[in-house]
Amino acid sequence: MRICLTALALFTPGLAYAHSFGRLYNLPVPFWLYAYGATAALVLSFLIVGFFVTAKSTAALEQSRDLSDARWLQALRRLHAVTVFKLLSVSLLLLCVLTGFFGNPNPYVNFNMTFFWIVFVLGFAYLTALIGDLYAAINPWRVIAETLGRFFRSYTQGRWAYPARLSYWPALLFYMAFIWIELFGFTRPLSLSAYLAAYSIVNLFGVWLIGTTAWFRYCEFFSVFLRLTALMAPLDYSKGKLRLRWPFAGALEHRAESLSLLLFVLFMLSSTAYDGLRATVPWVRIFWNDPFNLLTPLMGKSPIYAYVELRPFYLIYESLWLLMSPFIYLGVYLCFIALVKRAGDSPLSVRELALRFGYSLLPIALVYNITHYNTLILTQGVKIISLLSDPFGWGWNVFGTAGQFRAPFLPDMAWVWHSQVGLILFGHIVSVVLAHHEALRQFPTRRQATLSQLPMLFLMMIFTTAGLWILSQPIQSGM
């Protein structure tokens, strides 16, 4: 049994890899060594926050500086930088589609796989957390829609008013479908191009149906995802002004508008955690070792020996857990918010408190994503330099860089582990700080605010421990 499970883990791509494209590092350092340290650091951070974070410091955190008249920004305007970026974004989308349809089918030598999955989905998201929501201005689908609107004026106005009750549910459903494709779609250049072409048609139809404003606010999931990510950026561009603010302060300037948006935030966290969890030995054993003796009587043998018959059911099993993950996180989150309400004696409902504290989870979602996927940028993302010269994989060398960065950059494993643990710890501490700032605004006294955050501290400790445990569980070890 042990040998069979090992072989299953090593030779089945769907189990051995936790991402649609590229290879992830495994972390062999013992988990317990960091779990205790991280938990202790979180407790210490809460004590520091409880003593030093005050209403006065909260007001200071909300201050910002207007950069609208900065010389460098005026220079960018004179150069029509936004227009250039719009043209570039549409060109890159078109290149991704064309290279998939007509280029080399090998995903590692085709431009679209590396650019979309690594440069855009990962790299641009991390860049957004630094420079703000640039995507809102250069979204290629929005640019195409607005261009069509210049020729057909009624096109971008929509045919029907967007139903308020739908809120962000369409964006959440698109986001779930995207993550499912990422984890289980086994995309190749051709299928990725087909997905992008289909999504382009959906976007153009959606704009025709409900208009540009509603579609890109509530339905286009990249817009929602990157808008939430931009709340953590020190730069904020809104209402025609560019502001410099404290990092992560944007999470205090806004609140989740609805349950669907809160679920979107939770799915940002749960989908990454699940991607790591499904690649761990204990998770694989739950199904294939049948510890509860549910499948063995039906199959007449252990599930591991019925792999061919059970593989489709295992895909359904994993898909259901992925789709359920944000609702599981929501249930846990609401339980702790109920404790927050009780500890702080708040007159607000659990739902209202959950919406107000929801954005304090964004730093955790960001660092989880970085720690889980950042090595893909080092192993595959650097190859985009060579792929730019040969996007179709036909042997071109347009920019003279075709032979550069072909080999992946492999950092020291100890550096990978310590940086990942440090990032997880940093993200959770920031979340604790944000939650405490929010508590000071929601509760009348500092004592009530501090007491209300004891349950949130415990929740952060759970997230920290779970995240570190997932990172310390490579699929090949322990068998």
CSV table of C-alpha atoms in Angstrom, one decimal:
chain,number,residue,atom,x,y,z
A,1,MET,CA,0.0,0.0,0.0
A,2,ARG,CA,2.8,2.4,0.9
A,3,ILE,CA,4.6,1.7,-2.3
A,4,CYS,CA,1.5,2.2,-4.4
A,5,LEU,CA,0.6,5.5,-2.8
A,6,THR,CA,4.2,6.7,-3.3
A,7,ALA,CA,4.0,5.8,-7.0
A,8,LEU,CA,0.7,7.5,-7.3
A,9,ALA,CA,2.1,10.7,-5.9
A,10,LEU,CA,5.2,10.7,-8.0
A,11,PHE,CA,3.8,9.7,-11.4
A,12,THR,CA,0.4,11.3,-11.5
A,13,PRO,CA,0.7,14.9,-12.6
A,14,GLY,CA,-2.6,16.0,-11.1
A,15,LEU,CA,-1.4,15.0,-7.7
A,16,ALA,CA,2.3,15.7,-7.8
A,17,TYR,CA,1.8,19.3,-8.9
A,18,ALA,CA,-0.3,21.9,-7.2
A,19,HIS,CA,-0.4,24.4,-10.0
A,20,SER,CA,-1.5,24.6,-13.7
A,21,PHE,CA,2.0,25.5,-15.0
A,22,GLY,CA,5.5,25.2,-13.6
A,23,ARG,CA,7.1,23.5,-10.7
A,24,LEU,CA,6.9,24.5,-7.0
A,25,TYR,CA,9.6,24.1,-4.4
A,26,ASN,CA,9.0,21.7,-1.5
A,27,LEU,CA,10.0,22.7,2.0
A,28,PRO,CA,11.8,20.0,4.0
A,29,VAL,CA,12.4,22.0,7.2
A,30,PRO,CA,10.5,20.7,10.3
A,31,PHE,CA,7.2,22.4,10.7
A,32,TRP,CA,7.1,22.5,14.5
A,33,LEU,CA,10.2,24.6,14.7
A,34,TYR,CA,8.5,27.5,13.1
A,35,ALA,CA,4.9,26.9,14.3
A,36,TYR,CA,5.9,27.7,17.9
A,37,GLY,CA,7.9,30.7,17.0
A,38,ALA,CA,5.2,32.1,14.7
A,39,THR,CA,2.5,31.7,17.3
A,40,ALA,CA,4.6,33.3,20.0
A,41,ALA,CA,5.4,36.2,17.6
A,42,LEU,CA,1.7,36.7,16.9
A,43,VAL,CA,0.9,36.8,20.6
A,44,LEU,CA,3.7,39.3,21.1
A,45,SER,CA,2.4,41.4,18.2
A,46,PHE,CA,-1.0,41.5,19.7
A,47,LEU,CA,0.3,42.7,23.0
A,48,ILE,CA,2.3,45.4,21.3
A,49,VAL,CA,-0.7,46.5,19.2
A,50,GLY,CA,-2.9,46.5,22.3
A,51,PHE,CA,-0.5,48.9,24.1
A,52,PHE,CA,0.7,51.1,21.3
A,53,VAL,CA,-2.1,51.3,18.7
A,54,THR,CA,-4.5,54.0,19.7
A,55,ALA,CA,-7.3,56.1,18.1
A,56,LYS,CA,-4.7,58.8,17.4
A,57,SER,CA,-2.4,56.4,15.5
A,58,THR,CA,-5.4,55.1,13.6
A,59,ALA,CA,-6.2,58.6,12.4
A,60,ALA,CA,-2.5,59.1,11.4
A,61,LEU,CA,-2.7,55.8,9.4
A,62,GLU,CA,-5.6,57.2,7.4
A,63,GLN,CA,-3.7,60.3,6.3
A,64,SER,CA,-2.3,60.5,2.7
A,65,ARG,CA,-0.4,62.8,0.5
A,66,ASP,CA,-1.6,64.1,-2.9
A,67,LEU,CA,0.8,63.4,-5.7
A,68,SER,CA,-1.4,64.6,-8.5
A,69,ASP,CA,0.9,67.6,-9.3
A,70,ALA,CA,4.2,65.7,-9.0
A,71,ARG,CA,6.6,66.4,-11.9
A,72,TRP,CA,7.2,62.8,-12.8
A,73,LEU,CA,3.4,62.2,-13.0
A,74,GLN,CA,3.0,65.2,-15.3
A,75,ALA,CA,5.8,63.9,-17.5
A,76,LEU,CA,4.0,60.6,-17.8
A,77,ARG,CA,0.9,62.4,-18.8
A,78,ARG,CA,2.7,64.3,-21.5
A,79,LEU,CA,4.1,61.1,-22.8
A,80,HIS,CA,0.6,59.6,-22.9
A,81,ALA,CA,1.8,56.7,-20.8
A,82,VAL,CA,-1.7,55.3,-20.1
A,83,THR,CA,-2.5,55.2,-23.8
A,84,VAL,CA,0.8,53.3,-24.4
A,85,PHE,CA,0.0,50.8,-21.7
A,86,LYS,CA,-3.5,50.3,-23.0
A,87,LEU,CA,-2.1,49.5,-26.5
A,88,LEU,CA,0.5,47.2,-24.9
A,89,SER,CA,-2.1,45.3,-22.8
A,90,VAL,CA,-4.4,44.7,-25.9
A,91,SER,CA,-1.3,43.7,-27.9
A,92,LEU,CA,-0.2,41.2,-25.3
A,93,LEU,CA,-3.7,39.7,-25.0
A,94,LEU,CA,-3.8,39.3,-28.8
A,95,LEU,CA,-0.3,37.8,-28.7
A,96,CYS,CA,-1.3,35.3,-26.1
A,97,VAL,CA,-4.2,34.1,-28.2
A,98,LEU,CA,-2.3,33.9,-31.4
A,99,THR,CA,0.7,32.1,-30.0
A,100,GLY,CA,-1.5,29.5,-28.5
A,101,PHE,CA,-3.4,28.8,-31.7
A,102,PHE,CA,-0.5,28.9,-34.1
A,103,GLY,CA,2.7,28.5,-31.9
A,104,ASN,CA,4.6,25.6,-30.6
A,105,PRO,CA,2.4,23.2,-28.5
A,106,ASN,CA,5.2,22.8,-25.9
A,107,PRO,CA,4.0,24.9,-23.0
A,108,TYR,CA,7.5,25.7,-21.9
A,109,VAL,CA,8.6,27.3,-25.2
A,110,ASN,CA,5.3,29.0,-26.0
A,111,PHE,CA,4.9,32.7,-24.9
A,112,ASN,CA,1.3,32.5,-23.8
A,113,MET,CA,1.7,30.0,-20.9
A,114,THR,CA,4.6,31.8,-19.2
A,115,PHE,CA,3.2,35.3,-19.8
A,116,PHE,CA,-0.3,34.6,-18.7
A,117,TRP,CA,0.2,32.2,-15.8
A,118,ILE,CA,3.4,33.6,-14.4
A,119,VAL,CA,3.9,37.2,-15.5
A,120,PHE,CA,0.3,38.3,-15.4
A,121,VAL,CA,-1.6,36.1,-12.9
A,122,LEU,CA,1.3,36.2,-10.4
A,123,GLY,CA,3.7,39.0,-11.3
A,124,PHE,CA,1.2,41.7,-12.2
A,125,ALA,CA,-0.8,40.9,-9.0
A,126,TYR,CA,2.3,41.4,-6.9
A,127,LEU,CA,3.1,44.6,-8.8
A,128,THR,CA,-0.5,45.8,-8.1
A,129,ALA,CA,0.1,45.4,-4.4
A,130,LEU,CA,3.0,47.9,-4.8
A,131,ILE,CA,1.8,50.5,-7.4
A,132,GLY,CA,-2.0,50.3,-7.1
A,133,ASP,CA,-4.8,49.5,-9.5
A,134,LEU,CA,-3.1,50.1,-12.9
A,135,TYR,CA,-5.3,47.3,-14.3
A,136,ALA,CA,-8.4,49.4,-14.0
A,137,ALA,CA,-6.9,51.9,-16.5
A,138,ILE,CA,-5.4,49.4,-18.9
A,139,ASN,CA,-7.7,46.3,-18.7
A,140,PRO,CA,-7.5,45.0,-22.3
A,141,TRP,CA,-11.1,43.9,-22.4
A,142,ARG,CA,-12.3,47.3,-21.2
A,143,VAL,CA,-10.1,49.0,-23.7
A,144,ILE,CA,-11.6,46.9,-26.5
A,145,ALA,CA,-15.1,47.5,-25.3
A,146,GLU,CA,-14.6,51.3,-25.0
A,147,THR,CA,-13.0,51.4,-28.5
A,148,LEU,CA,-16.1,49.7,-29.8
A,149,GLY,CA,-18.2,52.2,-27.9
A,150,ARG,CA,-16.6,55.0,-30.0
A,151,PHE,CA,-18.2,53.5,-33.1
A,152,PHE,CA,-21.4,52.2,-31.6
A,153,ARG,CA,-22.3,54.7,-28.9
A,154,SER,CA,-25.1,52.7,-27.3
A,155,TYR,CA,-22.8,49.6,-26.9
A,156,THR,CA,-21.2,50.5,-23.6
A,157,GLN,CA,-24.4,51.7,-22.0
A,158,GLY,CA,-25.9,48.3,-21.7
A,159,ARG,CA,-29.4,47.0,-22.4
A,160,TRP,CA,-30.5,46.2,-18.9
A,161,ALA,CA,-29.8,47.7,-15.4
A,162,TYR,CA,-27.6,45.5,-13.4
A,163,PRO,CA,-29.7,43.7,-10.6
A,164,ALA,CA,-28.4,44.8,-7.2
A,165,ARG,CA,-29.2,41.4,-5.7
A,166,LEU,CA,-26.5,39.8,-8.0
A,167,SER,CA,-23.8,42.0,-6.3
A,168,TYR,CA,-20.4,40.3,-6.8
A,169,TRP,CA,-21.7,36.7,-7.3
A,170,PRO,CA,-20.8,36.7,-11.1
A,171,ALA,CA,-17.2,37.7,-10.4
A,172,LEU,CA,-17.0,35.0,-7.7
A,173,LEU,CA,-18.3,32.4,-10.0
A,174,PHE,CA,-15.9,33.4,-12.7
A,175,TYR,CA,-13.1,33.4,-10.1
A,176,MET,CA,-14.0,29.9,-9.0
A,177,ALA,CA,-14.1,28.7,-12.6
A,178,PHE,CA,-10.7,30.2,-13.2
A,179,ILE,CA,-9.1,28.5,-10.2
A,180,TRP,CA,-10.7,25.2,-11.2
A,181,ILE,CA,-9.0,25.5,-14.6
A,182,GLU,CA,-5.8,26.5,-13.0
A,183,LEU,CA,-5.8,23.5,-10.7
A,184,PHE,CA,-7.5,20.8,-12.7
A,185,GLY,CA,-7.6,22.0,-16.3
A,186,PHE,CA,-4.1,20.9,-17.3
A,187,THR,CA,-4.0,23.8,-19.8
A,188,ARG,CA,-1.7,23.9,-22.8
A,189,PRO,CA,-1.1,26.7,-25.2
A,190,LEU,CA,-4.0,25.8,-27.4
A,191,SER,CA,-6.5,25.4,-24.6
A,192,LEU,CA,-5.3,28.6,-22.9
A,193,SER,CA,-5.9,30.5,-26.1
A,194,ALA,CA,-9.4,29.0,-26.4
A,195,TYR,CA,-10.2,30.1,-22.8
A,196,LEU,CA,-8.9,33.6,-23.4
A,197,ALA,CA,-10.8,33.9,-26.6
A,198,ALA,CA,-14.0,32.7,-24.9
A,199,TYR,CA,-13.5,35.0,-22.0
A,200,SER,CA,-13.0,37.9,-24.3
A,201,ILE,CA,-16.3,37.1,-26.0
A,202,VAL,CA,-18.0,36.9,-22.6
A,203,ASN,CA,-16.6,40.3,-21.6
A,204,LEU,CA,-17.8,42.0,-24.8
A,205,PHE,CA,-21.2,40.4,-24.5
A,206,GLY,CA,-21.4,41.4,-20.8
A,207,VAL,CA,-20.7,45.0,-21.6
A,208,TRP,CA,-23.4,45.0,-24.3
A,209,LEU,CA,-25.8,43.5,-21.8
A,210,ILE,CA,-25.3,45.6,-18.7
A,211,GLY,CA,-22.8,48.3,-19.6
A,212,THR,CA,-19.2,49.0,-19.0
A,213,THR,CA,-19.4,50.3,-15.4
A,214,ALA,CA,-21.5,47.5,-14.0
A,215,TRP,CA,-19.7,44.7,-15.8
A,216,PHE,CA,-16.2,45.7,-14.8
A,217,ARG,CA,-17.2,46.5,-11.3
A,218,TYR,CA,-19.2,43.4,-10.4
A,219,CYS,CA,-18.6,40.7,-13.0
A,220,GLU,CA,-15.1,40.8,-14.5
A,221,PHE,CA,-13.2,38.9,-11.8
A,222,PHE,CA,-9.7,40.1,-12.7
A,223,SER,CA,-11.0,43.7,-12.1
A,224,VAL,CA,-12.4,42.7,-8.7
A,225,PHE,CA,-9.3,40.6,-7.7
A,226,LEU,CA,-6.8,43.4,-8.6
A,227,ARG,CA,-9.0,46.1,-7.1
A,228,LEU,CA,-8.9,44.3,-3.8
A,229,THR,CA,-5.1,43.7,-4.1
A,230,ALA,CA,-4.6,47.4,-4.8
A,231,LEU,CA,-6.1,48.2,-1.4
A,232,MET,CA,-2.8,47.1,0.1
A,233,ALA,CA,-0.7,49.4,-2.2
A,234,PRO,CA,0.9,52.6,-1.0
A,235,LEU,CA,-0.3,54.3,-4.2
A,236,ASP,CA,-3.9,55.0,-4.8
A,237,TYR,CA,-5.4,56.4,-8.0
A,238,SER,CA,-9.0,57.4,-7.6
A,239,LYS,CA,-11.3,60.3,-8.6
A,240,GLY,CA,-8.6,61.7,-10.8
A,241,LYS,CA,-6.0,62.0,-8.1
A,242,LEU,CA,-2.9,60.0,-7.2
A,243,ARG,CA,-2.3,59.6,-3.4
A,244,LEU,CA,0.6,58.3,-1.4
A,245,ARG,CA,-0.7,56.5,1.7
A,246,TRP,CA,0.6,54.0,4.3
A,247,PRO,CA,0.9,50.5,2.9
A,248,PHE,CA,-2.2,48.4,3.6
A,249,ALA,CA,-4.1,51.5,4.7
A,250,GLY,CA,-6.5,51.1,1.8
A,251,ALA,CA,-8.0,48.1,3.6
A,252,LEU,CA,-9.2,50.5,6.3
A,253,GLU,CA,-10.6,53.1,3.8
A,254,HIS,CA,-13.1,50.6,2.4
A,255,ARG,CA,-15.3,47.7,3.6
A,256,ALA,CA,-16.8,44.7,2.0
A,257,GLU,CA,-20.1,45.8,0.4
A,258,SER,CA,-21.8,42.4,0.5
A,259,LEU,CA,-21.6,38.8,1.5
A,260,SER,CA,-20.5,37.9,-2.1
A,261,LEU,CA,-17.5,40.3,-1.9
A,262,LEU,CA,-16.6,38.9,1.5
A,263,LEU,CA,-16.7,35.4,0.0
A,264,PHE,CA,-14.5,36.6,-2.9
A,265,VAL,CA,-11.9,37.8,-0.3
A,266,LEU,CA,-12.2,34.4,1.5
A,267,PHE,CA,-11.7,32.5,-1.7
A,268,MET,CA,-8.5,34.5,-2.4
A,269,LEU,CA,-7.3,32.9,0.8
A,270,SER,CA,-9.0,29.5,0.7
A,271,SER,CA,-8.1,28.7,-2.9
A,272,THR,CA,-4.4,29.1,-2.3
A,273,ALA,CA,-4.5,27.2,0.9
A,274,TYR,CA,-6.4,24.4,-0.8
A,275,ASP,CA,-3.9,24.3,-3.7
A,276,GLY,CA,-1.3,23.6,-1.1
A,277,LEU,CA,-3.4,21.2,0.9
A,278,ARG,CA,-4.3,19.0,-2.0
A,279,ALA,CA,-0.6,18.3,-2.6
A,280,THR,CA,0.0,17.0,0.9
A,281,VAL,CA,0.4,13.4,1.9
A,282,PRO,CA,-2.4,13.4,4.5
A,283,TRP,CA,-4.9,14.8,2.0
A,284,VAL,CA,-4.1,12.2,-0.7
A,285,ARG,CA,-4.3,9.4,1.9
A,286,ILE,CA,-7.8,10.5,3.1
A,287,PHE,CA,-9.2,9.3,-0.3
A,288,TRP,CA,-6.9,6.6,-1.5
A,289,ASN,CA,-6.2,4.9,1.8
A,290,ASP,CA,-9.9,5.0,2.7
A,291,PRO,CA,-9.3,5.4,6.5
A,292,PHE,CA,-13.1,5.4,7.1
A,293,ASN,CA,-13.7,2.3,5.1
A,294,LEU,CA,-16.3,3.9,2.8
A,295,LEU,CA,-15.0,3.0,-0.6
A,296,THR,CA,-13.4,-0.4,0.0
A,297,PRO,CA,-16.7,-2.3,0.5
A,298,LEU,CA,-18.1,-0.8,-2.7
A,299,MET,CA,-15.0,-1.5,-4.8
A,300,GLY,CA,-14.2,-4.9,-3.2
A,301,LYS,CA,-10.6,-3.7,-2.8
A,302,SER,CA,-8.6,-0.7,-1.5
A,303,PRO,CA,-9.2,2.5,-3.6
A,304,ILE,CA,-5.5,2.6,-4.5
A,305,TYR,CA,-5.9,-0.6,-6.5
A,306,ALA,CA,-8.9,0.9,-8.3
A,307,TYR,CA,-7.2,4.1,-9.4
A,308,VAL,CA,-8.4,4.0,-13.0
A,309,GLU,CA,-12.0,3.6,-12.0
A,310,LEU,CA,-11.9,6.1,-9.2
A,311,ARG,CA,-9.8,8.8,-10.9
A,312,PRO,CA,-12.9,10.7,-12.3
A,313,PHE,CA,-14.6,10.5,-8.9
A,314,TYR,CA,-11.4,11.9,-7.2
A,315,LEU,CA,-11.5,14.9,-9.6
A,316,ILE,CA,-15.2,15.5,-8.6
A,317,TYR,CA,-14.2,15.0,-4.9
A,318,GLU,CA,-11.4,17.6,-5.2
A,319,SER,CA,-13.5,20.0,-7.2
A,320,LEU,CA,-16.3,20.0,-4.6
A,321,TRP,CA,-13.8,20.7,-1.8
A,322,LEU,CA,-12.4,23.6,-3.8
A,323,LEU,CA,-15.8,25.1,-4.4
A,324,MET,CA,-16.8,24.6,-0.7
A,325,SER,CA,-13.6,26.1,0.6
A,326,PRO,CA,-14.7,29.8,0.8
A,327,PHE,CA,-18.0,28.7,2.5
A,328,ILE,CA,-16.0,26.7,5.1
A,329,TYR,CA,-13.8,29.6,5.7
A,330,LEU,CA,-16.8,31.8,6.0
A,331,GLY,CA,-18.3,29.6,8.6
A,332,VAL,CA,-15.1,29.6,10.7
A,333,TYR,CA,-14.8,33.4,10.2
A,334,LEU,CA,-18.4,34.1,11.3
A,335,CYS,CA,-17.9,32.0,14.4
A,336,PHE,CA,-15.0,34.1,15.5
A,337,ILE,CA,-16.8,37.3,14.5
A,338,ALA,CA,-19.6,36.2,16.8
A,339,LEU,CA,-17.0,35.9,19.6
A,340,VAL,CA,-15.7,39.4,18.6
A,341,LYS,CA,-19.2,40.8,19.0
A,342,ARG,CA,-19.7,39.1,22.4
A,343,ALA,CA,-16.2,40.1,23.7
A,344,GLY,CA,-16.6,43.7,22.7
A,345,ASP,CA,-20.3,43.9,23.5
A,346,SER,CA,-21.1,45.4,20.1
A,347,PRO,CA,-24.6,46.4,19.1
A,348,LEU,CA,-23.8,45.7,15.5
A,349,SER,CA,-24.9,42.4,13.9
A,350,VAL,CA,-22.5,39.6,13.2
A,351,ARG,CA,-23.0,40.1,9.5
A,352,GLU,CA,-22.1,43.8,9.7
A,353,LEU,CA,-19.0,43.2,11.8
A,354,ALA,CA,-18.0,40.5,9.4
A,355,LEU,CA,-18.2,42.9,6.5
A,356,ARG,CA,-16.3,45.6,8.4
A,357,PHE,CA,-13.4,43.3,9.4
A,358,GLY,CA,-13.4,41.4,6.1
A,359,TYR,CA,-10.6,43.4,4.5
A,360,SER,CA,-8.3,42.8,7.4
A,361,LEU,CA,-7.8,39.3,5.9
A,362,LEU,CA,-6.4,40.7,2.6
A,363,PRO,CA,-2.7,40.7,3.8
A,364,ILE,CA,-3.0,37.1,4.7
A,365,ALA,CA,-4.4,36.2,1.3
A,366,LEU,CA,-1.6,38.2,-0.4
A,367,VAL,CA,1.3,36.6,1.5
A,368,TYR,CA,-0.2,33.1,1.1
A,369,ASN,CA,-0.2,33.6,-2.6
A,370,ILE,CA,3.3,34.9,-2.6
A,371,THR,CA,4.7,32.2,-0.4
A,372,HIS,CA,3.0,29.4,-2.4
A,373,TYR,CA,3.7,30.7,-5.9
A,374,ASN,CA,6.7,33.0,-5.8
A,375,THR,CA,9.2,30.3,-6.8
A,376,LEU,CA,7.4,29.9,-10.1
A,377,ILE,CA,8.6,33.4,-11.0
A,378,LEU,CA,12.1,32.3,-10.4
A,379,THR,CA,11.9,29.0,-12.1
A,380,GLN,CA,9.8,29.9,-15.1
A,381,GLY,CA,9.0,33.6,-15.0
A,382,VAL,CA,12.5,34.6,-15.9
A,383,LYS,CA,12.2,32.8,-19.2
A,384,ILE,CA,9.9,35.4,-20.5
A,385,ILE,CA,13.0,37.4,-21.5
A,386,SER,CA,13.9,34.7,-24.0
A,387,LEU,CA,10.3,34.0,-25.0
A,388,LEU,CA,9.8,37.6,-26.0
A,389,SER,CA,12.3,37.1,-28.8
A,390,ASP,CA,10.6,33.8,-29.9
A,391,PRO,CA,7.0,34.0,-28.8
A,392,PHE,CA,5.7,31.3,-31.1
A,393,GLY,CA,8.5,28.9,-30.4
A,394,TRP,CA,9.6,28.8,-34.0
A,395,GLY,CA,13.3,29.5,-33.5
A,396,TRP,CA,13.1,33.3,-33.9
A,397,ASN,CA,15.4,35.8,-32.1
A,398,VAL,CA,13.7,39.1,-32.6
A,399,PHE,CA,15.3,41.1,-29.8
A,400,GLY,CA,18.4,39.1,-29.5
A,401,THR,CA,17.4,37.5,-26.1
A,402,ALA,CA,16.3,34.1,-27.3
A,403,GLY,CA,19.2,32.4,-25.6
A,404,GLN,CA,19.0,34.2,-22.3
A,405,PHE,CA,17.6,33.0,-19.0
A,406,ARG,CA,16.7,29.6,-20.4
A,407,ALA,CA,17.8,27.9,-17.2
A,408,PRO,CA,15.6,28.5,-14.1
A,409,PHE,CA,17.0,30.5,-11.2
A,410,LEU,CA,17.2,28.1,-8.2
A,411,PRO,CA,17.6,29.9,-4.9
A,412,ASP,CA,18.9,28.1,-1.8
A,413,MET,CA,16.2,26.0,-0.2
A,414,ALA,CA,16.9,27.4,3.3
A,415,TRP,CA,16.4,30.9,1.8
A,416,VAL,CA,13.1,29.8,0.3
A,417,TRP,CA,11.8,28.4,3.5
A,418,HIS,CA,12.8,31.3,5.8
A,419,SER,CA,11.5,33.9,3.4
A,420,GLN,CA,8.1,32.1,3.1
A,421,VAL,CA,7.8,31.7,6.8
A,422,GLY,CA,8.8,35.3,7.3
A,423,LEU,CA,6.2,36.5,4.8
A,424,ILE,CA,3.4,34.4,6.3
A,425,LEU,CA,4.3,35.8,9.7
A,426,PHE,CA,4.4,39.4,8.4
A,427,GLY,CA,1.1,39.1,6.7
A,428,HIS,CA,-0.6,37.8,9.8
A,429,ILE,CA,0.9,40.5,11.9
A,430,VAL,CA,-0.3,43.2,9.5
A,431,SER,CA,-3.8,41.6,9.6
A,432,VAL,CA,-3.8,41.7,13.4
A,433,VAL,CA,-2.8,45.4,13.2
A,434,LEU,CA,-5.5,46.2,10.7
A,435,ALA,CA,-8.1,44.4,12.7
A,436,HIS,CA,-7.1,46.3,15.8
A,437,HIS,CA,-7.3,49.6,14.0
A,438,GLU,CA,-10.8,48.7,12.7
A,439,ALA,CA,-11.8,47.6,16.3
A,440,LEU,CA,-10.8,51.0,17.6
A,441,ARG,CA,-13.2,52.6,15.1
A,442,GLN,CA,-16.1,50.2,15.9
A,443,PHE,CA,-16.0,50.0,19.7
A,444,PRO,CA,-16.4,53.0,22.0
A,445,THR,CA,-13.6,52.2,24.4
A,446,ARG,CA,-10.0,51.0,23.9
A,447,ARG,CA,-10.7,48.2,26.4
A,448,GLN,CA,-13.6,46.9,24.4
A,449,ALA,CA,-11.6,47.1,21.2
A,450,THR,CA,-8.7,45.1,22.8
A,451,LEU,CA,-11.0,42.5,24.2
A,452,SER,CA,-12.9,42.1,20.9
A,453,GLN,CA,-9.6,41.2,19.2
A,454,LEU,CA,-8.8,38.3,21.4
A,455,PRO,CA,-10.9,36.0,19.2
A,456,MET,CA,-9.3,37.5,16.0
A,457,LEU,CA,-5.9,36.8,17.4
A,458,PHE,CA,-6.8,33.2,17.9
A,459,LEU,CA,-8.2,33.0,14.3
A,460,MET,CA,-4.9,34.5,13.0
A,461,MET,CA,-2.9,31.9,15.0
A,462,ILE,CA,-5.0,29.1,13.4
A,463,PHE,CA,-4.4,30.6,9.9
A,464,THR,CA,-0.6,30.9,10.7
A,465,THR,CA,-0.3,27.3,11.9
A,466,ALA,CA,-2.3,25.9,9.1
A,467,GLY,CA,-0.4,27.8,6.5
A,468,LEU,CA,3.0,26.7,7.9
A,469,TRP,CA,1.8,23.1,8.1
A,470,ILE,CA,0.8,23.1,4.4
A,471,LEU,CA,4.1,24.6,3.4
A,472,SER,CA,6.0,22.0,5.3
A,473,GLN,CA,4.1,19.0,3.7
A,474,PRO,CA,5.6,18.1,0.3
A,475,ILE,CA,3.8,15.4,-1.5
A,476,GLN,CA,6.9,13.2,-1.9
A,477,SER,CA,7.9,13.1,1.8
A,478,GLY,CA,6.7,11.0,4.6
A,479,MET,CA,5.8,7.9,2.6
